[in-house]
Amino acid sequence: MMAQYQRAKKEQPDALLFFRMGDFYELFGEDAVTASRELGITLTSRDKGTHALPMAGVPVKAHEAYLMRLVRKGFKVAICEQMEDPRTAKGIVDRAIVRVVTAGTITEEEALDARANNFLAALHVHGAKAGLAWVDVSTGRFLVSEVPAREVEGELARIGPAEVLCATTLVERAPQVSESLDRMQGLCRSEREEWRFERTTALRALARHFKVQTVEGFGLEEDSLAVQAAGALIEYLEETQRSACEHVRRIEKVETADFLVLDRATRSCLELVVTQREGRTEGTLLEALDATLTPMGGRLLRAWLLAPLRQPEAILHRQRGVAEFFEGPFLREDVRELLRSVLDIERLVAKVSTGRANARDLVGLANSLAVVPQLRAKLEHVYSKVLGQLLARLDPLDDVAERIQRTLVEAPPLSLKDGGLVRPGFSAELDELVQIAGDGKSWMARFQADEIARTGMAGLKVGFNSVFGYYLEVPRGQVERVPETYIRKQTVKNAERYITPELKEFEGKVLKAEERSRDLEYQIFSELRDEVARHVGRILDTADALATVDVLSALAQRAVENRYVAPVLDNGELLAIEDGRHPVIERLGGTASFVPNDSTLDRDGRRVTILTGPNMAGKSTYIRQTALIVLLAQVGSFVPARKAKIGVVDRIFTRVGAADDISRNASTFMVEMIEVANILNNASARSLVVLDEVGRGTSTFDGLALAWAIVEHIHEKIGCRTLFATHYHQLTELASRLSGVCNKSVAVREYQNEIVFLHKIVDGGTDRSYGIHVARLAGVPPQLLDRARSILRDLEADNEDLVPRISSHARGATKASGQLSLFAAPPSHVEEELRRLDPDALTPLQALVELQRLRALLDN
Ligand SMILES: Nc1ncnc2c1ncn2[C@@H]1O[C@H](COP(=O)(O)OP(=O)(O)OP(=O)(O)O)[C@@H](O)[C@H]1O
Ligand SMILES: [Mg+2]
């Protein structure tokens, strides 16, 4: 057996090997040590002395949780099963690796989030371009895209894979991409040999799996990077899943140009699917919008929020579906009532085609499919194009549902080997066997009555145990009446047990019938599962359409509940929101207490809004709500506003200054500047840029100078619509210098030395900040506040002329020298002296003398 183990281990040397031995998966050697350390399970030893081999095991019944913990930590686990029944096997049971489980290929339900896909991705970079392919093994979706190499990080952040495959050479070929992979949290990186990504290898793998001559039918070009990534991915799937990926049946090509691009920082800052600090789902946009009723709908909505659209026609196509559900309360409620009983069809189907589905899964699938004809009936008179198309894609599938329901009982047991699965009347042969087995029971009862009558032993009972089958039990007091034909088998407390030839003969018949009926049931079930697996394609298409109906009706539901409106969308440059609200915050405090605000931006005189106002006034809320409204509009959703007109944007960039990002191990200010650089390099005139306190992570003057220059650059060079919330009230000065900059501020009222936050955005800037007031609200001691006030007065007196001194030819200077020359004043005498010194040429003593001389110069 250890030879068998060694062979399996050799096949998967870098995986932990779960070696099936009866009710346990055993690990040996190094694997056992690792597992014991990572899982806290006991380490024992196989054999003693010089042959001692470390060993650790996990029970098969509870292995999922252990498996999940290992793959989450980045381990690969190979599962080696017993391939024959140990009871009937001759010699050592045959064993084989049936699959290799990794973070991206785990399908155990316990490990999966029903409302998020678990993707495995492959990445191939060549020059400045990259091909990506990703698959959810638990549902069978397989997608590819091509993006510029510098956008890989953002694209991967959108997809959110658990594991990514890349060539071992990625580090040398594309160091930046490689670094960005390392930066991504919770992503396992699996390196594969470069040849696996080669074009011919890839094409062969794809042809083999999808059984096609060419991948052009999927809209892919044979010499594309996407094909290379897809090929490597399929090959990895074949290696890890063995035969079990039949449900991966087609490749969907994602055109990134169709999507509104949101990079990692933007997604995180807008808290689309997880919150920024705690990484939770409560308080996110997804949670506020998610009224979906099926897990498939939940996953789709999540994907939509992470990748809104860019073309007005495509957006309006969806929006009209939402509108139809919005306007038709009966349609909406009827449809949603039906969706409530739909289970996770995608994952059920995946279990069917990988042979892991049990009878309950099939019944669940049938019940979910049975909803489809009813849903079709409800959708019969829809008028929007999108709902019409979805109706056409809903395959009634009554044949499949009916086939399952005809075969299986309504509430089958979990186990497939103990019978009780198949409906009476389905198979004459089975019914007969069941009858014999069932007859056995009545025969036994008759036999017991007859024997009592014959022998007069009133206490006689027929019983059964697993050691010697059926027996007759006679109470001790009556044993003298036992006839000769009885054979004594066992003495128990107060009774004796016997068997008789007649009893044994019948027992043989009954037991055989029972065994055969169980086998037959399993066979019928397996045939049914295979039969259903043949319809995987139809079922998945229908599941996809169902998910879309779910999302559209859910968006309508939320729009009704939260009083959203349909935004007008076009390719224009105007962004005009009347009485917009923050979709998440308005839910927290009750809609009534949220103060709505207008947002107007265009590419002309209202390009950049500089927003000032005291702490806690609502600046961050306002600029984020504007971004979220645009995003929701481009998803196809209604928006929290009284009226909205949105000239679509190609990207949204959001940055928050001084965001501590410990995880990325860079100074906060460095991170901030990297992100700003990213915006300045990637924003186009069609983008929406939202900056919150950018520049705050450094000294006041540095920060102000950078903020100033950033606004100038965006205004002049990029010209995109921009919102900039800032504490630097000096920036309001920009409005008088640049034609496209407007000032807004958040109104506060001062009342008896207190400030009242009105949360209302008004025209014009503020000239003071209210930090000290806020500090008082927070309970900072009064003496300290008095001191702070007096310091503030001094500082303000000193810097009164700060802004006027900012050279108005700053921009000219920037262009000419490529350097910032803000705050330029003529150099002082001391500075000129300093510049003449060459520190390298001075001895320490000379340096000291120079220092004294400079000091004396200053004092003169
Ligand atoms: N329009 C609004 N209506 C009601 N409450 C609001 C509104 N805007 C913001 N708030 C509330 O005010 C609080 C402060 O908002 P926000 O964080 O946006 O202020 P800020 O001006 O960005 O503050 P800071 O300068 O400290 O960053 C939030 O907790 C929010 O609940
Ligand atoms: Mg703020």
Coordinates of C-alpha atoms in Angstrom, one line a residue, residues 299-492:
R299 CA -23.8 37.0 -7.9
L300 CA -24.9 38.8 -11.0
L301 CA -25.8 42.0 -9.3
R302 CA -22.4 42.0 -7.6
A303 CA -20.8 41.6 -11.0
W304 CA -22.9 44.4 -12.4
L305 CA -21.9 46.8 -9.7
L306 CA -18.3 46.0 -10.1
A307 CA -18.5 46.5 -13.9
P308 CA -21.1 49.1 -14.9
L309 CA -21.5 49.8 -18.6
R310 CA -20.3 52.5 -20.8
Q311 CA -22.6 52.7 -23.9
P312 CA -25.9 54.6 -23.3
E313 CA -27.8 52.1 -25.5
A314 CA -26.6 49.1 -23.5
I315 CA -27.4 50.8 -20.3
L316 CA -30.9 51.9 -21.4
H317 CA -31.6 48.4 -22.6
R318 CA -31.3 47.2 -19.0
Q319 CA -32.9 50.3 -17.5
R320 CA -36.1 49.8 -19.5
G321 CA -36.4 46.3 -18.0
V322 CA -36.0 47.8 -14.5
A323 CA -38.6 50.5 -15.5
E324 CA -41.1 47.9 -16.6
F325 CA -40.9 46.1 -13.3
F326 CA -41.0 49.5 -11.6
E327 CA -44.1 50.6 -13.3
G328 CA -45.9 47.2 -13.0
P329 CA -46.3 46.4 -9.3
F330 CA -48.3 43.2 -10.1
L331 CA -45.8 41.9 -12.6
R332 CA -43.0 42.7 -10.2
E333 CA -44.6 41.0 -7.2
D334 CA -45.7 38.0 -9.1
V335 CA -42.3 37.4 -10.6
R336 CA -40.6 37.9 -7.3
E337 CA -42.9 35.6 -5.5
L338 CA -42.0 32.9 -8.0
L339 CA -38.2 33.6 -7.8
R340 CA -38.4 33.0 -4.0
S341 CA -38.5 29.3 -4.5
V342 CA -35.7 29.1 -7.0
L343 CA -32.5 27.5 -5.6
D344 CA -28.9 27.9 -6.8
I345 CA -29.5 26.2 -10.2
E346 CA -26.0 27.0 -11.4
R347 CA -24.3 25.2 -8.6
L348 CA -26.7 22.4 -8.5
V349 CA -26.1 21.8 -12.2
A350 CA -22.4 21.9 -11.6
K351 CA -22.8 19.2 -9.0
V352 CA -24.9 17.2 -11.4
S353 CA -22.3 17.3 -14.1
T354 CA -19.4 16.5 -11.8
G355 CA -21.3 13.6 -10.3
R356 CA -21.5 15.1 -6.9
A357 CA -25.3 15.7 -6.8
N358 CA -27.4 13.6 -4.5
A359 CA -31.1 12.9 -4.8
R360 CA -32.1 16.0 -2.8
D361 CA -30.0 18.1 -5.2
L362 CA -31.9 16.7 -8.1
V363 CA -35.3 17.2 -6.5
G364 CA -34.3 20.8 -5.6
L365 CA -33.2 21.4 -9.2
A366 CA -36.5 20.0 -10.5
N367 CA -38.6 22.2 -8.1
S368 CA -36.6 25.2 -9.2
L369 CA -37.0 24.4 -12.9
A370 CA -40.7 23.8 -12.4
V371 CA -41.0 27.6 -11.7
V372 CA -39.8 28.4 -15.2
P373 CA -43.1 27.7 -17.1
Q374 CA -45.0 29.8 -14.5
L375 CA -42.5 32.6 -14.9
R376 CA -42.8 32.4 -18.6
A377 CA -46.6 32.8 -18.3
K378 CA -46.1 35.9 -16.1
L379 CA -43.7 37.5 -18.6
E380 CA -45.9 36.7 -21.6
H381 CA -47.1 40.3 -22.1
V382 CA -43.9 42.3 -21.4
Y383 CA -43.2 45.1 -23.7
S384 CA -39.5 46.0 -23.0
K385 CA -37.0 44.5 -25.3
V386 CA -34.8 43.1 -22.6
L387 CA -37.6 41.3 -20.9
G388 CA -38.8 40.0 -24.2
Q389 CA -35.3 38.6 -24.9
L390 CA -35.1 37.0 -21.5
L391 CA -38.5 35.4 -22.0
A392 CA -37.2 33.8 -25.2
R393 CA -34.1 32.6 -23.3
L394 CA -36.1 30.9 -20.6
D395 CA -36.3 27.3 -21.7
P396 CA -39.4 25.8 -19.9
L397 CA -37.3 22.7 -19.3
D398 CA -40.5 20.8 -18.3
D399 CA -39.0 17.7 -19.8
V400 CA -36.1 17.7 -17.4
A401 CA -38.1 18.7 -14.3
E402 CA -40.8 16.1 -15.2
R403 CA -38.2 13.4 -15.7
I404 CA -36.7 14.0 -12.2
Q405 CA -40.1 14.3 -10.5
R406 CA -41.3 11.2 -12.2
T407 CA -38.3 9.2 -11.0
L408 CA -37.6 10.4 -7.5
V409 CA -39.7 10.7 -4.4
E410 CA -40.4 14.2 -3.1
A411 CA -38.2 14.1 0.0
P412 CA -35.4 11.6 -0.6
P413 CA -32.8 10.8 2.0
L414 CA -29.3 12.2 1.8
S415 CA -27.6 8.8 1.4
L416 CA -27.7 7.3 -2.1
K417 CA -26.9 3.8 -1.0
D418 CA -29.7 3.1 1.4
G419 CA -32.7 3.1 -0.9
G420 CA -35.8 5.2 -0.5
L421 CA -35.0 7.4 -3.5
V422 CA -37.2 6.1 -6.3
R423 CA -40.9 6.7 -6.7
P424 CA -43.1 3.6 -6.6
G425 CA -44.4 2.9 -10.1
F426 CA -41.3 4.1 -11.8
S427 CA -39.7 0.6 -12.3
A428 CA -41.7 -2.6 -12.2
E429 CA -38.6 -4.6 -11.3
L430 CA -37.8 -2.3 -8.4
D431 CA -41.4 -2.4 -7.2
E432 CA -41.3 -6.2 -7.1
L433 CA -38.1 -6.3 -5.1
V434 CA -39.5 -3.7 -2.7
Q435 CA -42.6 -5.8 -2.4
I436 CA -40.6 -8.9 -1.5
A437 CA -38.6 -7.0 1.0
G438 CA -41.8 -5.4 2.4
D439 CA -43.6 -8.7 2.3
G440 CA -40.9 -10.0 4.5
K441 CA -42.1 -7.9 7.3
S442 CA -45.6 -9.2 7.1
W443 CA -44.3 -12.7 6.6
M444 CA -42.3 -12.3 9.8
A445 CA -45.4 -11.1 11.7
R446 CA -47.4 -14.0 10.4
F447 CA -44.5 -16.4 11.2
Q448 CA -44.4 -15.0 14.8
A449 CA -48.1 -15.4 15.3
D450 CA -48.0 -19.0 13.9
E451 CA -45.1 -20.0 16.1
I452 CA -46.8 -18.7 19.2
A453 CA -49.9 -20.6 18.3
R454 CA -48.0 -23.8 17.5
T455 CA -45.8 -23.8 20.6
G456 CA -47.8 -21.8 23.1
M457 CA -44.8 -19.6 23.9
A458 CA -46.7 -16.3 24.3
G459 CA -43.6 -14.2 24.8
L460 CA -41.9 -15.3 21.5
K461 CA -40.7 -12.5 19.3
V462 CA -39.0 -12.2 15.9
G463 CA -35.9 -9.9 16.0
F464 CA -33.0 -9.0 13.8
N465 CA -29.3 -8.2 14.4
S466 CA -26.4 -7.7 12.2
V467 CA -24.5 -10.7 13.5
F468 CA -26.7 -13.6 12.6
G469 CA -29.7 -11.9 11.0
Y470 CA -33.3 -12.9 11.9
Y471 CA -33.9 -14.9 15.1
L472 CA -36.6 -16.0 17.5
E473 CA -36.4 -14.7 21.0
V474 CA -37.9 -16.8 23.8
P475 CA -38.2 -15.5 27.4
R476 CA -36.2 -17.6 29.9
G477 CA -39.4 -18.8 31.6
Q478 CA -40.7 -20.5 28.5
V479 CA -37.6 -22.2 27.1
E480 CA -38.7 -25.6 28.2
R481 CA -41.4 -25.5 25.5
V482 CA -38.8 -24.7 22.7
P483 CA -39.2 -27.4 19.9
E484 CA -36.3 -29.4 18.6
T485 CA -36.1 -27.8 15.3
Y486 CA -34.9 -24.5 17.0
I487 CA -31.2 -24.0 16.9
R488 CA -29.9 -22.0 19.9
K489 CA -27.6 -19.1 18.9
Q490 CA -27.3 -16.7 21.8
T491 CA -28.2 -16.2 25.5
V492 CA -29.1 -12.7 26.5

